[in-house]
Short mmCIF file of C-alpha atoms and ligand atoms in Angstrom, two decimals:
data_model
loop_
_atom_site.label_atom_id
_atom_site.label_comp_id
_atom_site.label_asym_id
_atom_site.label_seq_id
_atom_site.Cartn_x
_atom_site.Cartn_y
_atom_site.Cartn_z
CA UNK A 275 118.55 137.04 144.48
CA UNK A 276 118.42 134.17 142.09
CA UNK A 277 115.61 132.05 141.74
CA UNK A 278 114.77 128.35 139.71
CA UNK A 279 111.50 127.42 137.67
CA UNK A 280 110.50 124.58 135.72
CA UNK A 281 110.21 124.49 132.19
CA UNK A 282 109.12 122.28 130.24
CA UNK A 283 109.26 122.39 125.89
CA UNK A 284 105.72 120.38 125.34
CA UNK A 285 105.93 117.37 121.96
CA UNK A 286 104.61 119.79 119.73
CA UNK A 287 107.21 122.77 120.53
CA UNK A 288 110.17 119.64 120.79
CA UNK A 289 109.08 117.86 117.11
CA UNK A 290 107.83 120.74 115.42
CA UNK A 291 112.05 121.62 115.65
CA UNK A 292 111.90 125.05 118.24
CA UNK A 293 114.46 124.58 120.67
CA UNK A 294 117.04 125.53 119.57
CA UNK A 295 115.05 128.91 118.65
CA UNK A 296 113.22 128.37 122.35
CA UNK A 297 116.69 128.07 124.24
CA UNK A 298 118.45 130.90 122.07
CA UNK A 299 115.72 132.98 123.17
CA UNK A 300 116.20 132.01 126.97
CA UNK A 301 119.86 132.74 127.25
CA UNK A 302 118.76 136.31 125.22
CA UNK A 303 115.94 137.09 128.17
CA UNK A 304 119.39 136.06 130.55
CA UNK A 305 118.29 132.48 132.07
CA UNK A 306 121.14 129.48 133.23
CA UNK A 307 119.35 126.39 132.11
CA UNK A 308 121.09 124.33 135.04
CA UNK A 309 119.69 121.14 133.78
CA UNK A 310 118.07 119.73 131.30
CA UNK A 311 116.17 116.06 130.39
CA UNK A 312 114.49 115.06 127.48
CA UNK A 313 111.59 112.52 128.56
CA UNK A 314 108.61 110.77 127.23
CA UNK A 315 105.99 110.75 129.95
CA UNK A 316 103.60 107.84 130.22
CA UNK A 317 100.50 107.95 131.33
CA UNK A 318 100.46 107.38 134.63
CA UNK A 319 103.79 110.52 135.09
CA UNK A 320 101.91 113.16 133.25
CA UNK A 321 98.27 112.23 135.67
CA UNK A 322 100.35 113.04 138.76
CA UNK A 323 102.81 116.34 137.20
CA UNK A 324 99.21 117.31 136.56
CA UNK A 325 97.29 116.47 139.35
CA UNK A 326 95.51 119.93 140.18
CA UNK A 327 94.12 119.23 137.01
CA UNK A 328 93.12 116.17 137.27
CA UNK A 329 88.85 116.96 137.87
CA UNK A 330 89.44 118.99 134.64
CA UNK A 331 86.81 118.08 131.21
CA UNK A 332 90.19 119.10 129.30
CA UNK A 333 92.35 116.33 131.76
CA UNK A 334 91.81 113.48 129.29
CA UNK A 335 93.18 115.67 126.47
CA UNK A 336 95.91 117.41 128.26
CA UNK A 337 97.01 113.40 129.61
CA UNK A 338 96.86 112.59 125.49
CA UNK A 339 98.86 115.99 124.20
CA UNK A 340 101.65 115.40 126.91
CA UNK A 341 101.74 112.35 126.58
CA UNK A 342 102.04 112.54 122.39
CA UNK A 343 106.21 112.88 122.89
CA UNK A 344 109.11 113.57 123.87
CA UNK A 345 109.52 116.27 126.26
CA UNK A 346 112.19 118.78 126.90
CA UNK A 347 112.14 119.79 130.80
CA UNK A 348 114.93 122.69 132.11
CA UNK A 349 115.82 124.09 135.35
CA UNK A 350 116.02 127.34 134.55
CA UNK A 351 117.72 130.67 137.14
CA UNK A 352 117.79 133.77 137.40
CA UNK A 353 116.17 136.57 139.42
CA UNK A 354 113.08 136.70 139.40
CA UNK A 355 112.50 133.11 136.77
CA UNK A 356 109.33 132.62 138.26
CA UNK A 357 107.32 135.39 135.89
CA UNK A 358 109.69 136.53 134.01
CA UNK A 359 110.04 132.62 132.35
CA UNK A 360 106.11 133.27 132.48
CA UNK A 361 106.90 136.55 130.81
CA UNK A 362 108.49 135.30 128.10
CA UNK A 363 106.37 132.60 127.27
CA UNK A 364 103.28 134.54 127.13
CA UNK A 365 100.04 133.87 127.67
CA UNK A 366 98.31 129.93 128.68
CA UNK A 367 95.68 130.40 125.31
CA UNK A 368 98.90 130.75 122.28
CA UNK A 369 95.81 131.56 119.89
CA UNK A 370 95.73 135.02 121.91
CA UNK A 371 99.52 135.57 122.49
CA UNK A 372 99.87 135.94 118.25
CA UNK A 373 98.11 139.03 118.53
CA UNK A 374 98.37 140.19 121.98
CA UNK A 375 101.92 138.78 123.22
CA UNK A 376 103.38 138.44 119.62
CA UNK A 377 107.27 138.78 120.85
CA UNK A 378 106.43 135.75 123.02
CA UNK A 379 107.60 131.86 122.57
CA UNK A 380 103.95 130.28 122.69
CA UNK A 381 102.92 132.91 119.77
CA UNK A 382 105.78 131.60 118.04
CA UNK A 383 105.69 127.88 118.23
CA UNK A 384 101.59 127.15 119.86
CA UNK A 385 98.57 126.71 118.79
CA UNK A 386 95.98 127.32 121.14
CA UNK A 387 95.09 126.78 124.69
CA UNK A 388 95.72 123.88 124.23
CA UNK A 389 98.32 123.42 122.75
CA UNK A 390 100.92 125.57 123.80
CA UNK A 391 104.22 124.85 123.37
CA UNK A 392 105.52 125.72 127.07
CA UNK A 393 105.06 124.86 130.13
CA UNK A 394 105.98 127.68 133.21
CA UNK A 395 105.68 126.62 137.07
CA UNK A 396 103.01 129.48 138.49
CA UNK A 397 104.56 130.30 141.53
CA UNK A 398 108.40 129.95 143.11
CA UNK A 399 106.37 126.84 145.66
CA UNK A 400 105.12 124.66 142.66
CA UNK A 401 108.63 126.23 140.57
CA UNK A 402 110.61 123.58 143.82
CA UNK A 403 107.41 121.15 143.60
CA UNK A 404 107.90 120.69 139.98
CA UNK A 405 112.28 120.82 139.67
CA UNK A 406 111.54 117.72 142.79
CA UNK A 407 109.34 115.98 140.78
CA UNK A 408 111.72 115.37 137.47
CA UNK A 409 114.98 116.10 138.94
CA UNK A 410 116.68 114.05 141.88
CA UNK A 411 118.88 116.63 143.62
CA UNK A 412 122.05 115.85 145.78
CA UNK A 413 124.58 118.01 147.88
CA UNK A 414 127.19 117.20 145.14
CA UNK A 415 125.06 117.60 142.28
CA UNK A 416 125.83 114.92 141.00
CA UNK A 417 121.68 113.98 140.23
CA UNK A 418 120.47 111.36 138.85
CA UNK A 419 117.35 111.44 137.08
CA UNK A 420 114.02 110.25 138.52
CA UNK A 421 112.48 108.96 135.91
P1 CMP B 203 100.54 124.60 131.50
O1 CMP B 203 99.94 126.39 131.73
O2 CMP B 203 101.64 123.57 131.04
O3 CMP B 203 99.20 124.17 132.23
C1 CMP B 203 97.89 123.20 132.58
C2 CMP B 203 98.01 123.52 130.74
O4 CMP B 203 96.22 122.54 130.96
C3 CMP B 203 98.12 124.26 130.18
O5 CMP B 203 99.45 124.31 129.78
C4 CMP B 203 97.28 124.30 128.96
O6 CMP B 203 98.33 123.09 127.56
C5 CMP B 203 95.87 122.94 129.29
N1 CMP B 203 94.77 123.60 129.63
C6 CMP B 203 94.49 125.26 129.98
N2 CMP B 203 93.27 125.50 130.56
C7 CMP B 203 92.74 124.28 128.93
C8 CMP B 203 91.55 124.40 128.70
N3 CMP B 203 90.26 124.94 129.00
N4 CMP B 203 91.40 123.49 127.81
C9 CMP B 203 92.41 122.73 126.95
N5 CMP B 203 93.52 122.58 127.76
C10 CMP B 203 93.99 123.54 128.39
#
């Protein structure tokens, strides 16, 4: 059964011209890119998206990073999309990914634990919540982006 997840190419990945290569890997891995949108997050929106991390020591740095340039947000669909996307992007710490998961996307374009180039939803529930955060979907699918 098909599942959806939310993928984000973060500012360093997007400005570093990794988008075409990332999309090629996405398609080769069997994902369908249902929707995509380039958006410049402001502090309010980034803080809302990462609300669960608001008490963490790295929060302000994370918000600065995520608002440092435009991001590409994608709805990705395939069987087991949440788990498969996390497989493809590799470990959160891109520095480690280079050593342990050299074929992963984070190994290609990420830098470290914070500047890890990509986001992937961590569960089916967060995927649907995160998709709804960025995309307004209607039954006719003639949706208008919310932000
Ligand atoms: P992501 O999986 O998108 O969700 C939370 C983000 O916070 C994570 O990617 C990293 O970009 C960042 N992050 C997670 N842990 C740390 C950390 N310990 N120090 C700095 N940034 C972090």
